Coordinates of C-alpha atoms and ligand atoms in Angstrom, one line a residue:
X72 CA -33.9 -137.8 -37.2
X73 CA -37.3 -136.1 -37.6
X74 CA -37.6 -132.5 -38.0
X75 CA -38.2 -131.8 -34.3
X76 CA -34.8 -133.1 -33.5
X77 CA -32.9 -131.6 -36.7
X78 CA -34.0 -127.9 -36.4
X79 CA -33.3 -127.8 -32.3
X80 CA -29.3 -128.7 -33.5
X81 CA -29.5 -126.1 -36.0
X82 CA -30.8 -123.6 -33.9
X83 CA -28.2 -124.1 -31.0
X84 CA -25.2 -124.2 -33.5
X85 CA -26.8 -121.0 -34.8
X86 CA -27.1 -119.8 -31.2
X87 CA -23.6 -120.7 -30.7
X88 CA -22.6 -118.3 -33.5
X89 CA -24.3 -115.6 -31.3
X90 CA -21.9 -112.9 -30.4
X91 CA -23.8 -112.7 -26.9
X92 CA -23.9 -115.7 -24.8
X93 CA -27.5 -117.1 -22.9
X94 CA -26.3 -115.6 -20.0
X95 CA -26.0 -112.1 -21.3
X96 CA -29.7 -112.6 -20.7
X97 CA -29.4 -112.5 -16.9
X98 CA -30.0 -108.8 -16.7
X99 CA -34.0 -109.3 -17.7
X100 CA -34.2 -110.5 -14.4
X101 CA -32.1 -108.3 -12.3
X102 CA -34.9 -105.8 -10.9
X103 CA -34.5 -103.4 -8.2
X104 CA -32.7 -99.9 -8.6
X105 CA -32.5 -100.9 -11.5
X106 CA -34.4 -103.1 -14.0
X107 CA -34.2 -103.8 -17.7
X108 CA -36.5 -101.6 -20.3
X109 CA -39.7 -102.2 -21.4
X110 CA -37.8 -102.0 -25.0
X111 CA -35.6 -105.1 -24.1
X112 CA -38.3 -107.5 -23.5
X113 CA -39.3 -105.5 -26.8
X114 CA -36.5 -107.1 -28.9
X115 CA -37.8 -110.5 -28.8
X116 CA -41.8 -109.1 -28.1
X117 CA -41.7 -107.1 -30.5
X118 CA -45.4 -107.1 -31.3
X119 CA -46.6 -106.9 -27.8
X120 CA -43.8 -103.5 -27.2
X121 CA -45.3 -102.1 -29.9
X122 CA -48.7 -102.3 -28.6
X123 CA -47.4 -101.2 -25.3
X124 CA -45.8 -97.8 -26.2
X125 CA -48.9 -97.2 -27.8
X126 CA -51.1 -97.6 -24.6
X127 CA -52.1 -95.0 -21.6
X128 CA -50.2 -97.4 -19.4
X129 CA -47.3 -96.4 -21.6
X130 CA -48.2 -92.8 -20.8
X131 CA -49.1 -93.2 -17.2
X132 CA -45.6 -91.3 -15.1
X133 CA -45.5 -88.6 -17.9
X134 CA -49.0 -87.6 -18.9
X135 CA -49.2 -84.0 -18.5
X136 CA -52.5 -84.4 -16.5
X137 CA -51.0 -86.8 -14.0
X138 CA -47.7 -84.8 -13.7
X139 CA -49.7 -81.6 -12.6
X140 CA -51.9 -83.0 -10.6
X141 CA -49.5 -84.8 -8.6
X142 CA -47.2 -81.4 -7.8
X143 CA -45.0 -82.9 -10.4
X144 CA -44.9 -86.1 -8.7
X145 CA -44.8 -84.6 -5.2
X146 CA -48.1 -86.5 -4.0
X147 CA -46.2 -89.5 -3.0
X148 CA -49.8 -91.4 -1.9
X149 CA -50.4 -90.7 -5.8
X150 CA -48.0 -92.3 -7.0
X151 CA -48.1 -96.0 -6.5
X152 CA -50.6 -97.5 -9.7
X153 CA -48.9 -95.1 -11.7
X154 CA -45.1 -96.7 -11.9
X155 CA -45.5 -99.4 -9.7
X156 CA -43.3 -102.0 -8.7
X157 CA -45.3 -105.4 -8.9
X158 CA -48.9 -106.2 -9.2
X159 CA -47.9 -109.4 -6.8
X160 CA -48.6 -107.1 -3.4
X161 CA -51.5 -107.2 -1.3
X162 CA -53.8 -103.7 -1.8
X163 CA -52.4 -101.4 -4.6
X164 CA -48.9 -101.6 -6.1
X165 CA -46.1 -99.5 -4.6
X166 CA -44.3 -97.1 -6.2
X167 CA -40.7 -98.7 -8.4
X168 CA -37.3 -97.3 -8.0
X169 CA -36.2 -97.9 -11.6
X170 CA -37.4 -96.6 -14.6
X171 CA -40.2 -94.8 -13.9
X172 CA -41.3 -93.0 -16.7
X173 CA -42.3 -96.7 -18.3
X174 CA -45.8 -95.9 -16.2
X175 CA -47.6 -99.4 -15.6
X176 CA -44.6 -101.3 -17.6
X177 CA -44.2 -105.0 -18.8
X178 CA -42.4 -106.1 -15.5
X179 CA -45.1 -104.3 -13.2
X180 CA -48.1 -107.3 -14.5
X181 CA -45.0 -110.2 -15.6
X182 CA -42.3 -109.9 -12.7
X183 CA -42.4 -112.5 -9.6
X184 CA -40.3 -114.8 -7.8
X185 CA -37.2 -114.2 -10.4
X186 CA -39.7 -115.3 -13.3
X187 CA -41.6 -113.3 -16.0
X188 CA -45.1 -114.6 -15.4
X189 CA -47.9 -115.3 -17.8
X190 CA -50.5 -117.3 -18.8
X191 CA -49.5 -119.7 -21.0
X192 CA -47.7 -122.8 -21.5
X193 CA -43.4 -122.3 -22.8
X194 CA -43.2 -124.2 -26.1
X195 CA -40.1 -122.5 -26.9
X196 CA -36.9 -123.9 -27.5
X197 CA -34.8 -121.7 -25.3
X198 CA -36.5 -119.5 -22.6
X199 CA -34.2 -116.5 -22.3
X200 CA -35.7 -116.0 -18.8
X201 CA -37.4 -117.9 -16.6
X202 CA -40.9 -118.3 -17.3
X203 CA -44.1 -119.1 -14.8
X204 CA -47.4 -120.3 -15.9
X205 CA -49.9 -117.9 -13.6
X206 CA -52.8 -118.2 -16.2
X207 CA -55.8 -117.9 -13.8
X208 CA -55.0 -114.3 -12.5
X209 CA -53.9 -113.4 -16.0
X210 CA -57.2 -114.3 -17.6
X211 CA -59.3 -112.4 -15.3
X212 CA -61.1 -108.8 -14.2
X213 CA -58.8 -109.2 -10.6
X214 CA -55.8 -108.4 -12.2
X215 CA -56.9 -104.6 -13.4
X216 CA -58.6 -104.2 -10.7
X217 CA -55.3 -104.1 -8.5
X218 CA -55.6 -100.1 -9.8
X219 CA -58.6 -100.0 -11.3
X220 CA -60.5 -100.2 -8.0
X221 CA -63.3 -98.1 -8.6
X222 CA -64.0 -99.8 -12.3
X223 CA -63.7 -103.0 -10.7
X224 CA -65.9 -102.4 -8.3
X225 CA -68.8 -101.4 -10.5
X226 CA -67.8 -104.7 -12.4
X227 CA -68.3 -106.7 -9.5
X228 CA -71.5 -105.2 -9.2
X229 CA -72.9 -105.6 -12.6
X230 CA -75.4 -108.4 -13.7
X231 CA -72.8 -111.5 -13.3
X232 CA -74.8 -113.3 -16.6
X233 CA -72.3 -113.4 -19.7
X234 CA -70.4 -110.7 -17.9
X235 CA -67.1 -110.5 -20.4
X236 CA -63.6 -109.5 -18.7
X237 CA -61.9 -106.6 -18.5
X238 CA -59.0 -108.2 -20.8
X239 CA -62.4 -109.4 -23.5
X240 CA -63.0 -105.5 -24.3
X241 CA -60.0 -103.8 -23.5
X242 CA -57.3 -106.7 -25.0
X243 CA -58.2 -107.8 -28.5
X244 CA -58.0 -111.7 -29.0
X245 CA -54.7 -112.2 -31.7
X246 CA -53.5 -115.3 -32.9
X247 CA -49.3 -115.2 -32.8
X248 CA -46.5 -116.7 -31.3
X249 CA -45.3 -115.1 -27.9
X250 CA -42.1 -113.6 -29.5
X251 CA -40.8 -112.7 -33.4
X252 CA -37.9 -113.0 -34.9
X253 CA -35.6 -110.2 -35.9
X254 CA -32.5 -112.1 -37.2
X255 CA -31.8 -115.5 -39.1
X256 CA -31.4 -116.7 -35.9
X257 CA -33.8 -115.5 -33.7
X258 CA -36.1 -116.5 -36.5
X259 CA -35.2 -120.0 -36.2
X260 CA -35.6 -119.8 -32.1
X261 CA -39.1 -118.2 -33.1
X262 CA -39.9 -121.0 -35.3
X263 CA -40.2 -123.3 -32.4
X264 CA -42.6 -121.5 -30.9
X265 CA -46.3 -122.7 -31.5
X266 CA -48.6 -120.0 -32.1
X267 CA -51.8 -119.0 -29.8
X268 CA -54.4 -117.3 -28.5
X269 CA -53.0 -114.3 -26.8
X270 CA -54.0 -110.7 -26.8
X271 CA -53.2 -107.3 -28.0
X272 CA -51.5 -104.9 -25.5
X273 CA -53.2 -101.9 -26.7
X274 CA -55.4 -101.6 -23.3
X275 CA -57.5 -99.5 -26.0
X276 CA -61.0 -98.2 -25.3
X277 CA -62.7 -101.0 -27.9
X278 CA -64.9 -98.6 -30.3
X279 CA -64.5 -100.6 -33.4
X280 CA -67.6 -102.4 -33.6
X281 CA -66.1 -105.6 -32.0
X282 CA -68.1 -105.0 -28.6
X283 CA -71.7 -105.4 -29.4
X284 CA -74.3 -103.9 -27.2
X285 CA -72.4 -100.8 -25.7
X286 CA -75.5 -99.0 -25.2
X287 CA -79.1 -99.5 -26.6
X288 CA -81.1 -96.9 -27.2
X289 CA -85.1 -97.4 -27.1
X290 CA -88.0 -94.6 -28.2
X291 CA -91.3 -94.8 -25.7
X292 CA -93.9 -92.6 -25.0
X293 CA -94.5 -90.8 -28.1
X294 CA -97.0 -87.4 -27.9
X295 CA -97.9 -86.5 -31.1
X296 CA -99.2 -82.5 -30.3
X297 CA -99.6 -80.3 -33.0
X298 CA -96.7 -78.0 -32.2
X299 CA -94.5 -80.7 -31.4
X300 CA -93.4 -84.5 -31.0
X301 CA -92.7 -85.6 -26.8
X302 CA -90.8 -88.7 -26.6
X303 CA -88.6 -90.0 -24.4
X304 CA -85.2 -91.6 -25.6
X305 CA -84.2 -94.4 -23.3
X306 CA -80.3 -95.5 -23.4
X307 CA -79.1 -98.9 -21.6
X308 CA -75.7 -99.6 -21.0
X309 CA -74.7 -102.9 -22.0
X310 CA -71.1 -102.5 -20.5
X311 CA -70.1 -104.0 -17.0
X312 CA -69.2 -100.7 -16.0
X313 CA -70.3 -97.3 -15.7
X314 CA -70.4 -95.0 -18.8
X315 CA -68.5 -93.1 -17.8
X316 CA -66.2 -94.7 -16.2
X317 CA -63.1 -93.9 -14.7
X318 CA -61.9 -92.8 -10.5
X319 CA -59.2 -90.1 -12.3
X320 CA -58.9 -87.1 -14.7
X321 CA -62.7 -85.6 -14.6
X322 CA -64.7 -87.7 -17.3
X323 CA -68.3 -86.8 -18.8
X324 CA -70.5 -88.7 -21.2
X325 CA -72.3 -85.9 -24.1
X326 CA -75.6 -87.5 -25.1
X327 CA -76.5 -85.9 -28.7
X328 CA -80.1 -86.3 -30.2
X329 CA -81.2 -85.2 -33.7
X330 CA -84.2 -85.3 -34.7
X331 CA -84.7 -86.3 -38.7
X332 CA -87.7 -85.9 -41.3
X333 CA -89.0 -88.5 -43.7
X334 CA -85.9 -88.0 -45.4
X335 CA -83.6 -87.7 -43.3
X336 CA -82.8 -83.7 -42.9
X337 CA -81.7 -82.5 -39.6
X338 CA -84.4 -80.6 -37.9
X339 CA -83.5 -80.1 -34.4
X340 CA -80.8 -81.4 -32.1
X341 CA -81.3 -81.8 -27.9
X342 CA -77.9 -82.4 -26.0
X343 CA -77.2 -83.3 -22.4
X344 CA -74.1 -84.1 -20.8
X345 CA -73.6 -86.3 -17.7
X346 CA -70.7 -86.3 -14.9
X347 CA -69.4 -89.2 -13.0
X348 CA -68.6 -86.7 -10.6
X349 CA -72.4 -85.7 -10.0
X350 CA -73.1 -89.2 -9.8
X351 CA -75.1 -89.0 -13.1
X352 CA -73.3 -92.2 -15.3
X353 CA -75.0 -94.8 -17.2
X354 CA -75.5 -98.0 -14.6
X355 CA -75.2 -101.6 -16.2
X356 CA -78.6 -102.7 -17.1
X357 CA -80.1 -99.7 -15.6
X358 CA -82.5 -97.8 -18.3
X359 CA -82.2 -94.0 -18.4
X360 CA -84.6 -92.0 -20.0
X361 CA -83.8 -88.4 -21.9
X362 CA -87.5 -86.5 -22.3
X363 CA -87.2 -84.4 -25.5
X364 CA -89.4 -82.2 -27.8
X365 CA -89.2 -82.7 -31.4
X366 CA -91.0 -81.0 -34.4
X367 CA -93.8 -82.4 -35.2
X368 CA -92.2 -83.7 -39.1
X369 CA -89.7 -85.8 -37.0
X370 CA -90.0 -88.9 -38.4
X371 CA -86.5 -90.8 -36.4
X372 CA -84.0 -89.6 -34.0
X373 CA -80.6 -90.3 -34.0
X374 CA -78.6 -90.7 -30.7
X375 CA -75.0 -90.1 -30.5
X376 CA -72.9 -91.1 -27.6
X377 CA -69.6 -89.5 -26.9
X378 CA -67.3 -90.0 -23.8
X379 CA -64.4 -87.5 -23.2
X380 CA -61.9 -86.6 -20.3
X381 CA -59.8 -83.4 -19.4
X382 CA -57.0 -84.5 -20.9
X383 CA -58.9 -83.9 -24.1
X384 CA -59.7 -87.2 -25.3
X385 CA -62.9 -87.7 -27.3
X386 CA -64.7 -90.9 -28.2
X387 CA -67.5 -91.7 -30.0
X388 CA -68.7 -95.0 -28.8
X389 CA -72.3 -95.4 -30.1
X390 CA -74.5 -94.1 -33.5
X391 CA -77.8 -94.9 -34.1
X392 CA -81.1 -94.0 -35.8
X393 CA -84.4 -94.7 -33.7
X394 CA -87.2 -94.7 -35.9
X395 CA -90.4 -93.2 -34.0
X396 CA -93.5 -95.6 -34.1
Ligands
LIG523 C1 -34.2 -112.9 -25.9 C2 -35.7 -113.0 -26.1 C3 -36.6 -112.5 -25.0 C4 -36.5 -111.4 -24.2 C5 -35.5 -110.2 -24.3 C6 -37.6 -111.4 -23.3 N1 -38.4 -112.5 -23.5 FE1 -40.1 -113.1 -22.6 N2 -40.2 -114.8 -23.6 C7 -39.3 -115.2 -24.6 C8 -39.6 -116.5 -25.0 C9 -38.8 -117.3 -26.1 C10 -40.7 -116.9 -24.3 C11 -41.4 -118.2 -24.3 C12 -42.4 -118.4 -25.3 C13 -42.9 -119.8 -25.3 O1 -42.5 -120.6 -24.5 O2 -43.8 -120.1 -26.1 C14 -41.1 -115.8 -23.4 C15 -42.2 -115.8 -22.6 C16 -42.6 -114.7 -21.8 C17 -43.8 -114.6 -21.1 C18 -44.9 -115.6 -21.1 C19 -45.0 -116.4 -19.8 C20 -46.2 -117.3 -19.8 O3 -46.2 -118.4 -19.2 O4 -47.3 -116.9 -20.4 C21 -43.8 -113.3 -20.5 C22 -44.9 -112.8 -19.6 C23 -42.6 -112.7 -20.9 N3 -41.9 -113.5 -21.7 C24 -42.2 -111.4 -20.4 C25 -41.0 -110.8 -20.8 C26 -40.6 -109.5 -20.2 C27 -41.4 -108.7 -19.2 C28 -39.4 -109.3 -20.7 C29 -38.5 -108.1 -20.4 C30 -38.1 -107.9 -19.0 C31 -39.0 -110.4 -21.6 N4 -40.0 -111.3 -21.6 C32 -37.9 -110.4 -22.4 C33 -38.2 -114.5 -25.1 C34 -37.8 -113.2 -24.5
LIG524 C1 -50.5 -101.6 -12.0 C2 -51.7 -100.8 -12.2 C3 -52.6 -101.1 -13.3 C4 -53.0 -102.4 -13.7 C5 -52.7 -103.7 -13.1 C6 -53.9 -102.1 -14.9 N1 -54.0 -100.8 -15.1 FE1 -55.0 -99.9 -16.7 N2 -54.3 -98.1 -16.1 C7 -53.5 -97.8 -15.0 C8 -53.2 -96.4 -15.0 C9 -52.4 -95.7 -13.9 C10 -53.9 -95.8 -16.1 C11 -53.9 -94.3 -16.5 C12 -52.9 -94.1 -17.5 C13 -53.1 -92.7 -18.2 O1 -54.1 -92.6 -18.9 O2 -52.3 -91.8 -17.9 C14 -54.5 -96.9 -16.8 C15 -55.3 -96.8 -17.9 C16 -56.1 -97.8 -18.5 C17 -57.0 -97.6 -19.7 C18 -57.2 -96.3 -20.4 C19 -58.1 -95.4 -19.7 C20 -58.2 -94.1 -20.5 O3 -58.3 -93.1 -19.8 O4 -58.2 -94.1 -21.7 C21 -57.5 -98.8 -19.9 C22 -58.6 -99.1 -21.0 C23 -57.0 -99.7 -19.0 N3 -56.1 -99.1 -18.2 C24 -57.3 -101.1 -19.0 C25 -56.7 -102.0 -18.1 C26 -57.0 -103.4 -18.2 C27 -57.9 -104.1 -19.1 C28 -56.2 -104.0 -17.2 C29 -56.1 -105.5 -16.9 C30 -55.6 -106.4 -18.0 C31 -55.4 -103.0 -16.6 N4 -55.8 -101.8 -17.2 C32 -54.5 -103.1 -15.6 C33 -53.1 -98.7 -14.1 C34 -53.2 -100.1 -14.2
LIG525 C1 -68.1 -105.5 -22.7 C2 -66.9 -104.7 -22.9 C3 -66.2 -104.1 -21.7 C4 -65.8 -104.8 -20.6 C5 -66.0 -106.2 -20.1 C6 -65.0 -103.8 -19.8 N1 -65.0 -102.6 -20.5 FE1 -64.0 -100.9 -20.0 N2 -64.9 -99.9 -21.6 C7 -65.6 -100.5 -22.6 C8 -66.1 -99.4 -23.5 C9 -66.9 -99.7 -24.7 C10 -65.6 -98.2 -22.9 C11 -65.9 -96.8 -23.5 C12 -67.1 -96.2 -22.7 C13 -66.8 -95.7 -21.4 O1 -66.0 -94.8 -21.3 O2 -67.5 -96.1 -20.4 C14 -64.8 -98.5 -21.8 C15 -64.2 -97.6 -21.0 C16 -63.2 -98.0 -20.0 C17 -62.4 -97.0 -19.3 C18 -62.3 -95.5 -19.5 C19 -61.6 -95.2 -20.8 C20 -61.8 -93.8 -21.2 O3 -60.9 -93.3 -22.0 O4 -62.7 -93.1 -20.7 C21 -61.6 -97.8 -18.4 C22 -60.6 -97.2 -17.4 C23 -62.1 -99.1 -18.5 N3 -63.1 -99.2 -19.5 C24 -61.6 -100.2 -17.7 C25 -62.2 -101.4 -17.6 C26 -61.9 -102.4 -16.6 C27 -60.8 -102.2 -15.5 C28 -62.7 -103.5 -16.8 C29 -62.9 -104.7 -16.0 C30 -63.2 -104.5 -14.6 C31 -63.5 -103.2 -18.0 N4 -63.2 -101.9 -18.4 C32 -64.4 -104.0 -18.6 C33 -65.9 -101.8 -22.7 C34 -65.7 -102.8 -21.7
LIG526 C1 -51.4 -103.9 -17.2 C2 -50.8 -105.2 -17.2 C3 -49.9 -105.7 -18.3 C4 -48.8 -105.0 -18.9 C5 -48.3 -103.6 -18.6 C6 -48.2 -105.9 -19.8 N1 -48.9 -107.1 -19.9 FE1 -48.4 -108.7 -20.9 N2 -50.2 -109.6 -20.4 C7 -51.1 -109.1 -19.5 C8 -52.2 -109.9 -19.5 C9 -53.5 -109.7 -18.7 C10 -52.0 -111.0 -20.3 C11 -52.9 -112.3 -20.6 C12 -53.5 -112.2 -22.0 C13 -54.2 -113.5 -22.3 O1 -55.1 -113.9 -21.7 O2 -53.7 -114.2 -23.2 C14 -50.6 -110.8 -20.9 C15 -49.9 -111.7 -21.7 C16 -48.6 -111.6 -22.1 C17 -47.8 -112.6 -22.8 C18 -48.3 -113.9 -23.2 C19 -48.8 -113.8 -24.5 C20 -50.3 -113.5 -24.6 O3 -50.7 -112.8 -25.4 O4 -51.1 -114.0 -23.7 C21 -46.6 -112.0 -23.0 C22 -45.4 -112.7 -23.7 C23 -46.6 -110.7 -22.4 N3 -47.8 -110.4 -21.9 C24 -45.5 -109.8 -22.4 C25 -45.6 -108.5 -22.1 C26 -44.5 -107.5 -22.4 C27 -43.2 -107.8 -23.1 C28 -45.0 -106.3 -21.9 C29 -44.4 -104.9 -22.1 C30 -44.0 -104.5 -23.4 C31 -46.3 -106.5 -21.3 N4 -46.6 -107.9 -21.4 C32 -47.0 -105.6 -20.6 C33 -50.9 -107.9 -18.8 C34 -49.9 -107.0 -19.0
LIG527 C1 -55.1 -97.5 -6.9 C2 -54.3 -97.1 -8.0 C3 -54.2 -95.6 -8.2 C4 -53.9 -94.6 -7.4 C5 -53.5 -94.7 -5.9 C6 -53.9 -93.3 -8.1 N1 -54.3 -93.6 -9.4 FE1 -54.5 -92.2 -10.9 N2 -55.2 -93.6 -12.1 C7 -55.4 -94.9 -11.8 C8 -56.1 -95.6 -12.9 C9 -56.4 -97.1 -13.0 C10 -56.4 -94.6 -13.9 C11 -57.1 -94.8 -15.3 C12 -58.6 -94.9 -15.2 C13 -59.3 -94.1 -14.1 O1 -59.4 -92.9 -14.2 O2 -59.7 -94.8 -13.2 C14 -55.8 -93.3 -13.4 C15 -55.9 -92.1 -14.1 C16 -55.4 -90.9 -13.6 C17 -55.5 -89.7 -14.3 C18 -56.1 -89.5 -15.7 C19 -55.2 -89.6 -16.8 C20 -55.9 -89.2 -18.0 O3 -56.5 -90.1 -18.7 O4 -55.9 -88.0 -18.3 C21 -55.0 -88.7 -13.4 C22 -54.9 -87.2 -13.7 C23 -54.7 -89.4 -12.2 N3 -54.9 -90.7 -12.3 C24 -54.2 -88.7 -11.1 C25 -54.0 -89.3 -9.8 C26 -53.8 -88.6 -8.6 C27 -53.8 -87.1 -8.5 C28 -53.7 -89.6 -7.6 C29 -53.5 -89.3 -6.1 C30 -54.6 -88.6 -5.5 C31 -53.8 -90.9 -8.2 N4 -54.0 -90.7 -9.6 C32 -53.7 -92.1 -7.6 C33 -54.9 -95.6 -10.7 C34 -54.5 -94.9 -9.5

């Protein structure tokens, strides 16, 4: 017997030892009223729970923002993207019976035709539920745009050349194995698994230096008067969407500029902030350019990018000193 044969015999006798039965596992697919937790696909994805209940889709029924804007979940029309049943609907998701306050939850992107859906092939051993292999929808922008309609949109609309996905930025690549084991045995059922390519489920805004090219920014123009420096300061986004972007939850974009001497000492700072609302975000591949007066000593400018929302959340998502020519 080779090994492939040997460890599947040991793995059902160790199964067999189980005090639950496979079927016990029937429930992961019962969804209607009710529907299993996000934390029971989590005891075998553990990894990708944990992820999860960090996210905002985590958050997305009981964020204090949504909750008061929706009359405490009064606005029925409101409701829909933000605990929806399935993704597999035509136009936006309707609203779920069960488990609501799971927001955008594992079965809402996995769940059709009695199977969990993904994107890649089974090479487990035992497939506690039945599994479909959907990987084209799964491994493209169409898939968050089923909510994110306005983001998409500007997507759509943005240079098509190297364009990345939604999932490239907002789902970090990670090689692993779909599940992990928590037990002897479920680490044997694990070990049959082959790792991959997957991704995190962290849906994070990606600020770690892993997207290159966020924004550029560019110094033109320069006046050198006597009483002061003109320049302009010209920022590019390199993003497939807006900056900001975002159809919900009021979001602005705070461009900072400080002008530095020879050796580096703040001298002066210009500020401007811009409102999706007003219609004044950074376009994809559109140059914008912020006029400013420096002192005359300024020798480089540094530009400072921060994005924030009502709900408090501020980002930082680009630094950089521009040295004047
Ligand atoms: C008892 C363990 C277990 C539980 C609980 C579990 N899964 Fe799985 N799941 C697996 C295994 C094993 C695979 C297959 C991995 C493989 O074939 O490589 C899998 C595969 C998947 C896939 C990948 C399908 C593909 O083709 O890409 C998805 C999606 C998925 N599960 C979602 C869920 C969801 C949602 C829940 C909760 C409702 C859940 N699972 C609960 C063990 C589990
Ligand atoms: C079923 C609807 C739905 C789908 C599909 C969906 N999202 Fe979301 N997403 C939401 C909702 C609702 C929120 C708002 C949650 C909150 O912040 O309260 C959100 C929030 C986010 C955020 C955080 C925005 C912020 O304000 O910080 C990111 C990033 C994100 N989604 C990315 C994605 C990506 C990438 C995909 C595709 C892989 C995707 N989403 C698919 C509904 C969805
Ligand atoms: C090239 C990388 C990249 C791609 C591709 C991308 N994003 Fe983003 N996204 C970012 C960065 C960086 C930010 C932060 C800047 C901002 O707010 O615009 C962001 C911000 C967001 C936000 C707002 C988060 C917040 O807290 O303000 C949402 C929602 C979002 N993206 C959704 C999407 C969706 C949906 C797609 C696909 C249609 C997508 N993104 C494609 C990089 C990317
Ligand atoms: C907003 C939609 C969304 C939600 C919510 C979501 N997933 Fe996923 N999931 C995806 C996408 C997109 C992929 C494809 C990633 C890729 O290309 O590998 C994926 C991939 C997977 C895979 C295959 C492994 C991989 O990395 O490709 C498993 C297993 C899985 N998800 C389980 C879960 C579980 C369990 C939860 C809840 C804890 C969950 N997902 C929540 C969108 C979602
Ligand atoms: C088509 C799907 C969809 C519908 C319908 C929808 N939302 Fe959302 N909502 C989203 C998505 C996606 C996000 C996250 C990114 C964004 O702002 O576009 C979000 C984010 C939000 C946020 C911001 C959460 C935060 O980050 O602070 C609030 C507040 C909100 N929605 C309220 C509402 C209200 C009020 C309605 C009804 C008028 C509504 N939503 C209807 C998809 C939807």
């Amino acid at each position: 017997m080779t090994w492939r044969t040997t460890l599947p015999l040991l793995a059902v006798s160790a199964l067999a030892s189980l005090p639950v039965a496979c079927s016990s596992f029937d429930f992961l697919t019962e969804v209607g009223t009710t529907q299993p937790s996000a934390a029971d696909c989590g005891g075998c994805h553990v990894e990708i729970f944990e992820e999860f209940q960090s996210s905002a889709h985590a958050a997305a029924w009981t964020r204090a923002g949504f909750v008061a804007a929706t009359a405490e979940h009064e606005i029925t029309d409101c409701l829909g993207c933000h605990a929806p049943a399935s993704i597999y609907v035509d136009g936006p998701p309707t609203l779920r019976e069960a488990r609501r306050e799971e927001g955008v939850t594992c079965l809402s992107c996995h769940f059709d035709a009695g199977a969990m859906v993904g994107p890649i092939d089974s090479s487990a051993l035992v497939d506690p539920h039945p599994v479909l292999v959907g990987r084209a929808l799964y491994r493209t922008s169409e898939l968050c745009g089923k909510c994110h309609e306005g983001t998409y949109r500007e997507w759509r609309a943005a240079p098509a050349a190297g364009r990345m996905t939604c999932q490239d930025c907002h789902m970090g690549r990670v090689v692993r194995t779909a599940t992990q084991g928590t037990s002897a045995v479920s680490d044997v059922l694990v070990s049959f698994e082959e790792p991959f390519e997957g991704r995190r489920h962290t849906f994070h805004v990606p600020i770690d230096g892993t997207i290159e090219h966020v924004l550029t920014a560019d110094i033109c123009s320069v006046e050198h008067g006597e009483e002061a420096l003109r320049c302009n300061v010209i920022l590019t986004n390199g993003l497939p969407h807006l900056i900001p972007t975002g159809d919900f939850g009021f979001r602005w974009v705070k461009v900072a500029m400080h002008a530095l001497s020879p050796s580096d000492v703040p001298l002066a700072t210009a500020e401007t902030s811009l409102f999706k609302e007003l219609g004044d975000a950074l376009v994809p591949g559109v140059p914008r350019s912020f006029p400013v007066e420096f002192p005359p000593a300024t020798a480089s400018v540094r530009v400072r990018v921060t994005t924030g929302s009502r709900s408090g959340a501020r980002t930082t998502i680009f630094e950089q000193v521009v040295p004047i020519q």
